[in-house]
PDB file of C-alpha atoms in Angstrom:
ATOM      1  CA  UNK A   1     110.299 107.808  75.079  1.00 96.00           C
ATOM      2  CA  UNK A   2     108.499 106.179  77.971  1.00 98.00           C
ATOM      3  CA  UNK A   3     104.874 106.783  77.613  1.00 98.00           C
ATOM      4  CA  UNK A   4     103.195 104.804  79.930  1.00 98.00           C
ATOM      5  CA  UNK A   5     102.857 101.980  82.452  1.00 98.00           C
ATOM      6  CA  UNK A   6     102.273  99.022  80.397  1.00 98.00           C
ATOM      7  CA  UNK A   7     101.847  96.646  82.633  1.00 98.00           C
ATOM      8  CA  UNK A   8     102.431  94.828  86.226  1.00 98.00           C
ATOM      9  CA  UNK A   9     104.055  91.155  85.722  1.00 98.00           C
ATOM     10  CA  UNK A  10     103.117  89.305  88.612  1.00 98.00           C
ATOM     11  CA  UNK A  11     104.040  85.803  89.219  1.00 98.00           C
ATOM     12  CA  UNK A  12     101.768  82.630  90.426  1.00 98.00           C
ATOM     13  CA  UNK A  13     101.539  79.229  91.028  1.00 98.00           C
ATOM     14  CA  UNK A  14      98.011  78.426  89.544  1.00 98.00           C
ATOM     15  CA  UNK A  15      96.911  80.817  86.757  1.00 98.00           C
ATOM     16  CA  UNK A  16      93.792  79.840  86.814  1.00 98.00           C
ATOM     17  CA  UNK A  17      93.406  80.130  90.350  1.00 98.00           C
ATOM     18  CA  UNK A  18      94.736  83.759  90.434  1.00 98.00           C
ATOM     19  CA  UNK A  19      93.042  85.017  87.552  1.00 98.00           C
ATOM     20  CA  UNK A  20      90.112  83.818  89.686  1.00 98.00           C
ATOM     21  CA  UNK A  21      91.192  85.804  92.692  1.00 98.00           C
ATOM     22  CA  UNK A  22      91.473  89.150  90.454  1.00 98.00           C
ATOM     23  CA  UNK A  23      88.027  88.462  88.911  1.00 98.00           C
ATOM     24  CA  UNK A  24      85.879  87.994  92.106  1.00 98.00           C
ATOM     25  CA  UNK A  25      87.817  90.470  94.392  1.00 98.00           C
ATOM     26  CA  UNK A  26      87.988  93.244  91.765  1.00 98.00           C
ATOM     27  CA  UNK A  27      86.223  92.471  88.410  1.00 98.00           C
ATOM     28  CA  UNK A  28      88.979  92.530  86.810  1.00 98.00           C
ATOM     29  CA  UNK A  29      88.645  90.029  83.591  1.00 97.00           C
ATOM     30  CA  UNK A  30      91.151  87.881  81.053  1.00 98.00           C
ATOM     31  CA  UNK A  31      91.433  89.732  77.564  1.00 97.00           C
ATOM     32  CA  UNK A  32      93.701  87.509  76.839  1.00 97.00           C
ATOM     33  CA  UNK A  33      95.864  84.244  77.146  1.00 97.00           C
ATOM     34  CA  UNK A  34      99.205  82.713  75.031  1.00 97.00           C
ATOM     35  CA  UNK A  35     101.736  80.364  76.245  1.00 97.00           C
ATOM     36  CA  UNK A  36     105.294  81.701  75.740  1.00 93.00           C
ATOM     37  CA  UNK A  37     107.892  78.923  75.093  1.00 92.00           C
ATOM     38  CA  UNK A  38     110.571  81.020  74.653  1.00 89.00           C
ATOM     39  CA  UNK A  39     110.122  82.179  78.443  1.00 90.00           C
ATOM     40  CA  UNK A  40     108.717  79.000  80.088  1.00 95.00           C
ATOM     41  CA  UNK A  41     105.797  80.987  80.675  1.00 96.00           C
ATOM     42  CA  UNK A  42     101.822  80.853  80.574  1.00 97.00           C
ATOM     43  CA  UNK A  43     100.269  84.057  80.976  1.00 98.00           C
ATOM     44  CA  UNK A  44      97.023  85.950  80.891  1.00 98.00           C
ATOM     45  CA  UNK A  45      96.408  89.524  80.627  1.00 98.00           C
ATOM     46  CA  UNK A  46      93.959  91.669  82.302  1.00 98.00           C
ATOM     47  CA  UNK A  47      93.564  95.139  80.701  1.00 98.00           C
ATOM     48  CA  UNK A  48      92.493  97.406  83.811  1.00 98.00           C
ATOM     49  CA  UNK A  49      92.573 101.086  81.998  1.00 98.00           C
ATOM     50  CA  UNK A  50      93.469 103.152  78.751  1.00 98.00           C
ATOM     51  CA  UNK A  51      96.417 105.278  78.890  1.00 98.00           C
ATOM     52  CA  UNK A  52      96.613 108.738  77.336  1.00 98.00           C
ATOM     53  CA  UNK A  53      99.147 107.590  74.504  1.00 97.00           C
ATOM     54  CA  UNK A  54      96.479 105.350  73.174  1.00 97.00           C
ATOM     55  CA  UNK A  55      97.757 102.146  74.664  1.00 97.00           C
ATOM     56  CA  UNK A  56      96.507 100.418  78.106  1.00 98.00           C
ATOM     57  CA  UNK A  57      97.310  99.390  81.091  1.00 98.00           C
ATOM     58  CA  UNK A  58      96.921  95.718  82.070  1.00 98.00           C
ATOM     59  CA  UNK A  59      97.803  93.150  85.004  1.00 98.00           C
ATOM     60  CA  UNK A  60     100.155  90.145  83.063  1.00 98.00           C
ATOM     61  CA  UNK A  61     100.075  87.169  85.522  1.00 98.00           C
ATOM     62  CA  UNK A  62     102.655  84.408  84.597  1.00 98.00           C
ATOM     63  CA  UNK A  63     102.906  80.596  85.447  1.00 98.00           C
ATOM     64  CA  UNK A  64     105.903  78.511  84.955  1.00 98.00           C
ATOM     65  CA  UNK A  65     105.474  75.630  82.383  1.00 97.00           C
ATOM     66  CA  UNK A  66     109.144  74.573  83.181  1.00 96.00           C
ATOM     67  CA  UNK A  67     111.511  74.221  86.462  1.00 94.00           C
ATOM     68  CA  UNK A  68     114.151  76.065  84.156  1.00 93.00           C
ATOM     69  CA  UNK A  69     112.197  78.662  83.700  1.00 95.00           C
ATOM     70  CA  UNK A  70     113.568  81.898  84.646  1.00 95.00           C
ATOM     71  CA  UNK A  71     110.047  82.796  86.601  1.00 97.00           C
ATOM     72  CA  UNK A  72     110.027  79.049  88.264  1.00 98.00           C
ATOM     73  CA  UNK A  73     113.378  79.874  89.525  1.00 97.00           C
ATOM     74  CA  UNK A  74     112.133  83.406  90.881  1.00 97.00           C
ATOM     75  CA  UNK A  75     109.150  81.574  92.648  1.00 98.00           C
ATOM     76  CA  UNK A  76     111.255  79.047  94.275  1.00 97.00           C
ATOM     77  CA  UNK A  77     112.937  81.912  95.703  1.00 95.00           C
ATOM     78  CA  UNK A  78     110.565  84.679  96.647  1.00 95.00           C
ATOM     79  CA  UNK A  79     106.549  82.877  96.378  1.00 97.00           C
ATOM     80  CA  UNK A  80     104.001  84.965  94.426  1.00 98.00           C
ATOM     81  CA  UNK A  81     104.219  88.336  94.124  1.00 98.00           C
ATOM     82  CA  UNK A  82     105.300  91.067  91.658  1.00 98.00           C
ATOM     83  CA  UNK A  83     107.795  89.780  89.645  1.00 98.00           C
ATOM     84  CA  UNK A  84     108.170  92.846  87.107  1.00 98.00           C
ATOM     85  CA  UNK A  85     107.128  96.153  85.995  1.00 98.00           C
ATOM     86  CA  UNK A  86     106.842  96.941  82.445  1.00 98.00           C
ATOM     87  CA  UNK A  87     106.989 100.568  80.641  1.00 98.00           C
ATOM     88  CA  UNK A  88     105.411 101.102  77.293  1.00 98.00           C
ATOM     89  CA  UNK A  89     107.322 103.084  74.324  1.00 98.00           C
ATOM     90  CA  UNK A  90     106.763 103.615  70.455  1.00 98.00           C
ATOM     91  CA  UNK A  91     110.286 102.155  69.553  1.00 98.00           C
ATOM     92  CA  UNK A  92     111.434  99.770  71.826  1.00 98.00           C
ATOM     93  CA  UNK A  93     114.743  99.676  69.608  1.00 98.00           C
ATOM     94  CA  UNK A  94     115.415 103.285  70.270  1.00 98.00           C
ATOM     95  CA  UNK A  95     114.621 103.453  73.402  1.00 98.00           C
ATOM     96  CA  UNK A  96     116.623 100.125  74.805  1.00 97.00           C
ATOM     97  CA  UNK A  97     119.688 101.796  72.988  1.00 97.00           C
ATOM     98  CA  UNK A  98     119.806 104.874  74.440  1.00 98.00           C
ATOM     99  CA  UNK A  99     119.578 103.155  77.964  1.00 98.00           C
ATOM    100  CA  UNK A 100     122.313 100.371  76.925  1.00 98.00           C
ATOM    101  CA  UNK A 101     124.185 103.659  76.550  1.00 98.00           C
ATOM    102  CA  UNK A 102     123.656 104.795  80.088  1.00 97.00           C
ATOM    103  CA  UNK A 103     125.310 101.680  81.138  1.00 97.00           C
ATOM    104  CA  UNK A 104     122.160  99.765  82.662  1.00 98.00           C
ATOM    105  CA  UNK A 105     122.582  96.365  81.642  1.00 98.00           C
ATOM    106  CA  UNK A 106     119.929  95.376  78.719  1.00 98.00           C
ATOM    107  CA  UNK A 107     119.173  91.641  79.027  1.00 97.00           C
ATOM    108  CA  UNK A 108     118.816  90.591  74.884  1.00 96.00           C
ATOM    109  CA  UNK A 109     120.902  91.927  72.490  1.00 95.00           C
ATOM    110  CA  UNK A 110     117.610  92.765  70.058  1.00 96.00           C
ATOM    111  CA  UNK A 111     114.179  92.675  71.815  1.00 97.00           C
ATOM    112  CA  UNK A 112     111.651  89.493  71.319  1.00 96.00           C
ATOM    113  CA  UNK A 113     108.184  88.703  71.205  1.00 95.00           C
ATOM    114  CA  UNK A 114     106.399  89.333  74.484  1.00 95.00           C
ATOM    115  CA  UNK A 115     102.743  89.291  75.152  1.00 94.00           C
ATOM    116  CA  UNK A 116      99.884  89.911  72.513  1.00 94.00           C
ATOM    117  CA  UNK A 117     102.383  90.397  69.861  1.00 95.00           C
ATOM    118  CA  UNK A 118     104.351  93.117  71.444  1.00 97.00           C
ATOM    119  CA  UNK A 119     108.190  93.680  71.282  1.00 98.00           C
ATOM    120  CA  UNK A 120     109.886  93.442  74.882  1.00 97.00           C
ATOM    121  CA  UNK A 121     113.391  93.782  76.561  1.00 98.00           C
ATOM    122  CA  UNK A 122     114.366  92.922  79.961  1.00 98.00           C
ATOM    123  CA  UNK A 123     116.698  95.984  82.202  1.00 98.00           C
ATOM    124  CA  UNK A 124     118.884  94.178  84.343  1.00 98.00           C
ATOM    125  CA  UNK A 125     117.035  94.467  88.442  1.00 98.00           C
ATOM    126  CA  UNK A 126     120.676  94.967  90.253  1.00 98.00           C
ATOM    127  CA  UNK A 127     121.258  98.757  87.801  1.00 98.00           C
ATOM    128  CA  UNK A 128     117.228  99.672  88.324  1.00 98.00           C
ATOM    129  CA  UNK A 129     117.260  99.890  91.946  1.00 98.00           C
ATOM    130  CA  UNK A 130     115.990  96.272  92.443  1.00 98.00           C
ATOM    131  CA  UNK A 131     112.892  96.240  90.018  1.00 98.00           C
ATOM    132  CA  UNK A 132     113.386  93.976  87.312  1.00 98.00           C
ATOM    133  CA  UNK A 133     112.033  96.134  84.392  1.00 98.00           C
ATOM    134  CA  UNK A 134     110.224  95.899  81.128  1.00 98.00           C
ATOM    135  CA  UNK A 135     110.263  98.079  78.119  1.00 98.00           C
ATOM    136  CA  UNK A 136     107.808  96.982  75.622  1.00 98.00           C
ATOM    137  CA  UNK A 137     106.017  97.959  72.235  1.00 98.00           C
ATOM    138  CA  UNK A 138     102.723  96.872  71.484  1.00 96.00           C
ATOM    139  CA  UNK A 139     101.509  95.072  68.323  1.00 93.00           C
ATOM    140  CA  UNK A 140     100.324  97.530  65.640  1.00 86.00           C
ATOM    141  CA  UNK A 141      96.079  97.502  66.618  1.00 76.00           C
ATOM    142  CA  UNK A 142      95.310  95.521  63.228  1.00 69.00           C
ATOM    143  CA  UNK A 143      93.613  97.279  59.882  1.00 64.00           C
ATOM    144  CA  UNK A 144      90.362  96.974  59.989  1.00 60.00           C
ATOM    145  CA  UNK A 145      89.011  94.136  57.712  1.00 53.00           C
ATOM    146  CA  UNK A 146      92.688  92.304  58.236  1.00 48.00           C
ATOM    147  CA  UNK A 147      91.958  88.719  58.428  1.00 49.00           C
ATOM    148  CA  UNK A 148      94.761  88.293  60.545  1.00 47.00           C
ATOM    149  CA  UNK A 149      93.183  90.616  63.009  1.00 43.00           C
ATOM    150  CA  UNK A 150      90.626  89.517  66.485  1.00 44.00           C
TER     151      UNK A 150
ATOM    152  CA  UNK B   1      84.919  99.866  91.131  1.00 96.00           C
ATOM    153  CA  UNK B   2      88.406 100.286  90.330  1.00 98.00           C
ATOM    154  CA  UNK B   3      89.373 101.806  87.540  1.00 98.00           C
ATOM    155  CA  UNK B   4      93.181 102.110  87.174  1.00 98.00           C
ATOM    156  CA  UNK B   5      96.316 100.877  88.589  1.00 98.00           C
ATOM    157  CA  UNK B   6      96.958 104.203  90.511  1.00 98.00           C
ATOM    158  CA  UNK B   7     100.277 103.547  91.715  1.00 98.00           C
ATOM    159  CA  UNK B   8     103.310 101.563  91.590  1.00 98.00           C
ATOM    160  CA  UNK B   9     105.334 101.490  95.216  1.00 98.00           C
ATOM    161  CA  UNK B  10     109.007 101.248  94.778  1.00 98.00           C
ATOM    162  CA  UNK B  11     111.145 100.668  98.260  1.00 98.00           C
ATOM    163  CA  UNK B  12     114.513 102.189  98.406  1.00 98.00           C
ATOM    164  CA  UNK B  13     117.177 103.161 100.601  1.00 98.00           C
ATOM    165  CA  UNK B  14     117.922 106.406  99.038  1.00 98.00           C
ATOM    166  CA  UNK B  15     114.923 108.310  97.601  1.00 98.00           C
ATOM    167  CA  UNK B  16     117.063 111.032  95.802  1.00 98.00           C
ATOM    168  CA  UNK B  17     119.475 108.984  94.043  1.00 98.00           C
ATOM    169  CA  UNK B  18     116.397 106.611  93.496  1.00 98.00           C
ATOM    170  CA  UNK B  19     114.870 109.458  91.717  1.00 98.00           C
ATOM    171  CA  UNK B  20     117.807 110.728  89.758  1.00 98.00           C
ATOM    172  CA  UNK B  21     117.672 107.232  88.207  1.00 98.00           C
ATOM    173  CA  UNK B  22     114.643 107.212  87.413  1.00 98.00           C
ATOM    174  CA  UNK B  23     115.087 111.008  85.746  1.00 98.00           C
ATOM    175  CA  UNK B  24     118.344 110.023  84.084  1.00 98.00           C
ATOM    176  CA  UNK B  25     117.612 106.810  82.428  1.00 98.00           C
ATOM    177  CA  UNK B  26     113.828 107.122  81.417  1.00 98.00           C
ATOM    178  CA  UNK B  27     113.172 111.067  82.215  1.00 98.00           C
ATOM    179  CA  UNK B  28     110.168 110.716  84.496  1.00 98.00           C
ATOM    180  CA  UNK B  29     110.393 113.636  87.134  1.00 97.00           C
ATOM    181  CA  UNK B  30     109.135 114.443  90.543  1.00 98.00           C
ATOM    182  CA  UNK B  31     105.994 115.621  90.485  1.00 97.00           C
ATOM    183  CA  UNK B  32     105.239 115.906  94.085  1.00 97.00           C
ATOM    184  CA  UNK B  33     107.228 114.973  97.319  1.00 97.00           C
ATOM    185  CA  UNK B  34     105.974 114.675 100.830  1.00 97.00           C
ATOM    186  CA  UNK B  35     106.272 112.786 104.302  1.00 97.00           C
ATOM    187  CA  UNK B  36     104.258 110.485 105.858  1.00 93.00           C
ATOM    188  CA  UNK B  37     104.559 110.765 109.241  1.00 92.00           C
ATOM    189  CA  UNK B  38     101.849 107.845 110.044  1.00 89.00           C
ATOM    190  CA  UNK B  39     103.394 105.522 107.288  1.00 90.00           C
ATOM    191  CA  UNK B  40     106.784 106.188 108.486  1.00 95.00           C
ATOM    192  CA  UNK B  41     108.058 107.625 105.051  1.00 96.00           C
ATOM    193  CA  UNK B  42     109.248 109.962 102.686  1.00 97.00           C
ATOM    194  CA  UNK B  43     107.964 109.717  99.123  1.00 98.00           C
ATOM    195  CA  UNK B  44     108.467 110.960  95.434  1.00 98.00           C
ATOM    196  CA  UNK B  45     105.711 111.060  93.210  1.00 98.00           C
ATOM    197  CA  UNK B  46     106.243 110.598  89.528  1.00 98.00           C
ATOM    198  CA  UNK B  47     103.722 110.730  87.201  1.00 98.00           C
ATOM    199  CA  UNK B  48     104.191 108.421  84.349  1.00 98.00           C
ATOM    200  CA  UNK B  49     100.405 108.856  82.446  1.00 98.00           C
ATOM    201  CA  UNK B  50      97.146 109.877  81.879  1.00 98.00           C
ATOM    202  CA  UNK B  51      94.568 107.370  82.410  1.00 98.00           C
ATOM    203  CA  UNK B  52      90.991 106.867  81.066  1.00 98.00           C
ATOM    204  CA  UNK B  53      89.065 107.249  84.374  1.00 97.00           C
ATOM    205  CA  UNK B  54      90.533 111.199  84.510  1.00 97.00           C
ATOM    206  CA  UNK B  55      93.562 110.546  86.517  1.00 97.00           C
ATOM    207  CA  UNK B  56      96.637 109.366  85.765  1.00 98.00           C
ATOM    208  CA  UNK B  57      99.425 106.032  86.782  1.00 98.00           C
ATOM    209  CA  UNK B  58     102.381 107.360  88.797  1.00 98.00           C
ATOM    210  CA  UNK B  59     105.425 105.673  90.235  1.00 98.00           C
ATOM    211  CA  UNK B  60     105.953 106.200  94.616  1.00 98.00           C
ATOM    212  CA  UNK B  61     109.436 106.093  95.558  1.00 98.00           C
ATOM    213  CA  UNK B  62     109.371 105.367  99.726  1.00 98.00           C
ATOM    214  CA  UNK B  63     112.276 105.978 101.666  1.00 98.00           C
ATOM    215  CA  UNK B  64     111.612 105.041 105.557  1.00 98.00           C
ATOM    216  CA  UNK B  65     112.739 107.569 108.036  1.00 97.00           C
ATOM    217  CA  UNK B  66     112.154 105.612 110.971  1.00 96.00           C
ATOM    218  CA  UNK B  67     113.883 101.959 111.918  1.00 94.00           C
ATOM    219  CA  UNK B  68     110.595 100.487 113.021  1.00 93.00           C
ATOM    220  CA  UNK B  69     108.673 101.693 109.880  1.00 95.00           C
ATOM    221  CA  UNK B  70     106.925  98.803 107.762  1.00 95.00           C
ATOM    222  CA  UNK B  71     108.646 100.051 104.822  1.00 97.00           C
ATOM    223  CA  UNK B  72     112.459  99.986 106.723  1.00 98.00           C
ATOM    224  CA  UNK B  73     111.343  96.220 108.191  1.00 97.00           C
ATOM    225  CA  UNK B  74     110.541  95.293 104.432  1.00 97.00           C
ATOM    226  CA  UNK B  75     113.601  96.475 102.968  1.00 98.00           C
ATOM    227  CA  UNK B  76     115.780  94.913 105.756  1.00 97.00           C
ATOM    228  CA  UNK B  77     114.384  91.476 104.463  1.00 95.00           C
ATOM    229  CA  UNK B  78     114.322  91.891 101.014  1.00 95.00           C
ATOM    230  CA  UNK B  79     116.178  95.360  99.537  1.00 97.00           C
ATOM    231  CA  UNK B  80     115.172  97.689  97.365  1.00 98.00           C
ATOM    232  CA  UNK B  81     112.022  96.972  95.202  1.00 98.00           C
ATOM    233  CA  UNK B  82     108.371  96.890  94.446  1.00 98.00           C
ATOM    234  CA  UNK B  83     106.904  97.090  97.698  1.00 98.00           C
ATOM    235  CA  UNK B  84     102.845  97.304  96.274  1.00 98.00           C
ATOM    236  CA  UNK B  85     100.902  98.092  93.790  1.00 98.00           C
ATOM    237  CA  UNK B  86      97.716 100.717  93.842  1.00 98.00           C
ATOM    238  CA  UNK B  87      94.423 100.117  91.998  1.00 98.00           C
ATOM    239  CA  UNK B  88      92.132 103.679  91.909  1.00 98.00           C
ATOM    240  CA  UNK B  89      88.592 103.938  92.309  1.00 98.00           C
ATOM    241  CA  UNK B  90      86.438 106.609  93.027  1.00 98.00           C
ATOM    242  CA  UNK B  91      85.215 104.894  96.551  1.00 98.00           C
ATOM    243  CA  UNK B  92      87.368 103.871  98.355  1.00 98.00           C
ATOM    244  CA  UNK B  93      85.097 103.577 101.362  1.00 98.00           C
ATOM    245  CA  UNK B  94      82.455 101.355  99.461  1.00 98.00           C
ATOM    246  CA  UNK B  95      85.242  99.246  97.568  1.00 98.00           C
ATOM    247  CA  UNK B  96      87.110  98.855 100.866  1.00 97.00           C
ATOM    248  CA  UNK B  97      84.259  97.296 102.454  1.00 97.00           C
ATOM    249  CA  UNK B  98      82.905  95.206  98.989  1.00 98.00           C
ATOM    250  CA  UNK B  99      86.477  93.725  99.115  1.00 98.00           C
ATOM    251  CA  UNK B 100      85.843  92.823 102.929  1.00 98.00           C
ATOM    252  CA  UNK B 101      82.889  90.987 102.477  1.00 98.00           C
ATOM    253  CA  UNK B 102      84.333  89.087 100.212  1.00 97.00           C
ATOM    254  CA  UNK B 103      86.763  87.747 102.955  1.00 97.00           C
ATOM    255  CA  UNK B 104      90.289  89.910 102.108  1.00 98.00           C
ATOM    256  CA  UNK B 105      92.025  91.062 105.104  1.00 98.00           C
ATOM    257  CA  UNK B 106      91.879  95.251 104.519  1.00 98.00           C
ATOM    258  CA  UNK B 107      94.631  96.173 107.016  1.00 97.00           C
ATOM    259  CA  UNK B 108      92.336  99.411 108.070  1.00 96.00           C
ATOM    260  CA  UNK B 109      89.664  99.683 109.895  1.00 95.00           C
ATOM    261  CA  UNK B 110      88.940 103.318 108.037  1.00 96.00           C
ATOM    262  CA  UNK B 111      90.707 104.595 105.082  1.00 97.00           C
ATOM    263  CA  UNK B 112      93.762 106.501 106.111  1.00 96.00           C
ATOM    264  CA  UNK B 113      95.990 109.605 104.515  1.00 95.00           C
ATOM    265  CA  UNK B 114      97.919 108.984 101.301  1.00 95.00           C
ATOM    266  CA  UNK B 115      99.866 110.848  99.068  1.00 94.00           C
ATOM    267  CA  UNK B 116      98.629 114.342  97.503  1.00 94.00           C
ATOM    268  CA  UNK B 117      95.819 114.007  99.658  1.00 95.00           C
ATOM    269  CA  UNK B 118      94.618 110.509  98.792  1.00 97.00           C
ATOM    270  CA  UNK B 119      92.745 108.280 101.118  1.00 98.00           C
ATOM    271  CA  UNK B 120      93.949 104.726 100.940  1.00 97.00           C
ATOM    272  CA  UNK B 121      93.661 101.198 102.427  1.00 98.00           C
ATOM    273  CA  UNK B 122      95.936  98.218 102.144  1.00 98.00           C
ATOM    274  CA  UNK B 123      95.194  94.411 101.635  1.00 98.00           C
ATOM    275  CA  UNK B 124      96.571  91.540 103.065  1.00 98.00           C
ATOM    276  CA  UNK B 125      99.500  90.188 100.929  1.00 98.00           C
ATOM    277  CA  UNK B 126      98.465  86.777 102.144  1.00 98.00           C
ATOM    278  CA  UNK B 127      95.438  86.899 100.596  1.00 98.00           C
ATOM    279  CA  UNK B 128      96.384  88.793  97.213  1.00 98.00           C
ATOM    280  CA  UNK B 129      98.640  85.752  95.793  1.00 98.00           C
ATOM    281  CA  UNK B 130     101.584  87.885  97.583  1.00 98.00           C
ATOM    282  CA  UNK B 131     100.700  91.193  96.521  1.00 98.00           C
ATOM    283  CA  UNK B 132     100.821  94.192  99.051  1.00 98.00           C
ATOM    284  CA  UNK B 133      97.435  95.953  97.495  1.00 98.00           C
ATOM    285  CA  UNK B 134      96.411  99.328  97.919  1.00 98.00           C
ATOM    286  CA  UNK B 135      92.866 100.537  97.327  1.00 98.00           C
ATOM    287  CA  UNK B 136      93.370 104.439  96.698  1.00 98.00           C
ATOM    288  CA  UNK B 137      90.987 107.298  95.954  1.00 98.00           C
ATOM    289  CA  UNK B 138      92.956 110.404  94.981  1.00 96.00           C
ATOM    290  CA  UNK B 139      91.880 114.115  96.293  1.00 93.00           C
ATOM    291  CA  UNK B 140      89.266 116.097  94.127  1.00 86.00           C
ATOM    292  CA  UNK B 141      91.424 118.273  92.282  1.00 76.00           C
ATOM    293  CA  UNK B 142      91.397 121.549  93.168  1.00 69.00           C
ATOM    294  CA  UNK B 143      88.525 123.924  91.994  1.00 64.00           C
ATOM    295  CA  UNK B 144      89.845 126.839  89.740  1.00 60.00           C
ATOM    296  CA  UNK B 145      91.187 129.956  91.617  1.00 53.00           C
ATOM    297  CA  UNK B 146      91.091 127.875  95.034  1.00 48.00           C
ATOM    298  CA  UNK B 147      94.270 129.403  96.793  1.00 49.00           C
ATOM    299  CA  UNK B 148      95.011 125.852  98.233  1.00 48.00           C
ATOM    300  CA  UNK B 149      95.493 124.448  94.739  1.00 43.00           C
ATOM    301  CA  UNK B 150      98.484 124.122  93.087  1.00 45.00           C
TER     302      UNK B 150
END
């Protein structure tokens, strides 16, 4: 079940440069920043609210690191702008499933690693009414006192 | 300050079967549906969550009912899709302005009528990194036993 909006995906040229722009025109800060070389991606994430299923909302912007990148490719076309919208479930498994079985084409056969730990899958834009489309799981928030945890 | 991403503005030729997609594959349901005569539109409003600031994150289906609507003239370019996204704040007179000063083009001279009795502004794509942004403050809700509410 669908529980929130996890986040906006918006694609740039300069990440730097727009996480600027969002800083000094709204206040919005970086929690966070990875590199993902699985999708040719840098991004940064700007959480702008709490949701009431315990999660948050946050701004994703993403910067090619590669021409073959799927997001390069998607530049090349459109320029900057929203390149995604991303809802957030408790079992992204489940949930991907059941819409495989409505016959909207899921992009990966088992859902991978997406931002801050989270599990993602990718809804194929042309059965969604032109909105490429997320479904994602967070990362379990970490025990407290878990070394792994920040 | 802004405090949420209010809104998330889908484009699309057909708002019913756009919403019977959206009920069928995820189960979000219209909330609230309403034209815009100004805007040139018909909309759906589904709300998706609750959000920290005591509102909530919907998704806006916009259908354009007239041929020289901004919405019809964006959809003729690019099809169905995100048309904007909406960040809330409780001022959207002050924020409007702040965001002014600081160079933006805000497409309004005043805040204008939005859905459920919002009042809303719009920035300049050009100078959001190619985001259509809308500044929204949403209605006081209704005080109990006020015939108007609903």
């Amino acid at each position: 079940m669908l529980t929130r909006i996890d986040h906006i995906g918006i694609a740039c040229f300069d990440l730097e440069a727009t996480a600027e722009f969002y800083r000094d025109t709204y206040g919005f800060e970086v929690f966070h920043s990875e590199v993902n070389e699985e999708q040719g991606v840098r991004e940064a994430m700007l959480r702008i609210n709490g949701t009431d299923d315990g999660a948050a909302s946050w701004l994703q912007l993403v910067q090619p690191i590669r021409e073959d990148s799927p997001v390069a490719k998607w530049l090349a076309k459109n320029g900057e702008g929203v390149h995604h919208i991303a809802f957030g479930t408790a079992d992204v498994d489940a949930d991907s499933e059941a819409i495989r079985d409505k016959g909207i084409r899921v992009l990966y056969e088992q859902p991978r690693r997406g931002s801050m730990g989270s599990r993602i899958t990718f809804l194929h834009p042309k059965d969604c009414h032109g909105v490429l489309t997320e479904i994602v799981t967070a990362a379990p928030a970490p025990a407290s006192g878990d070394p792994s945890g920040h």
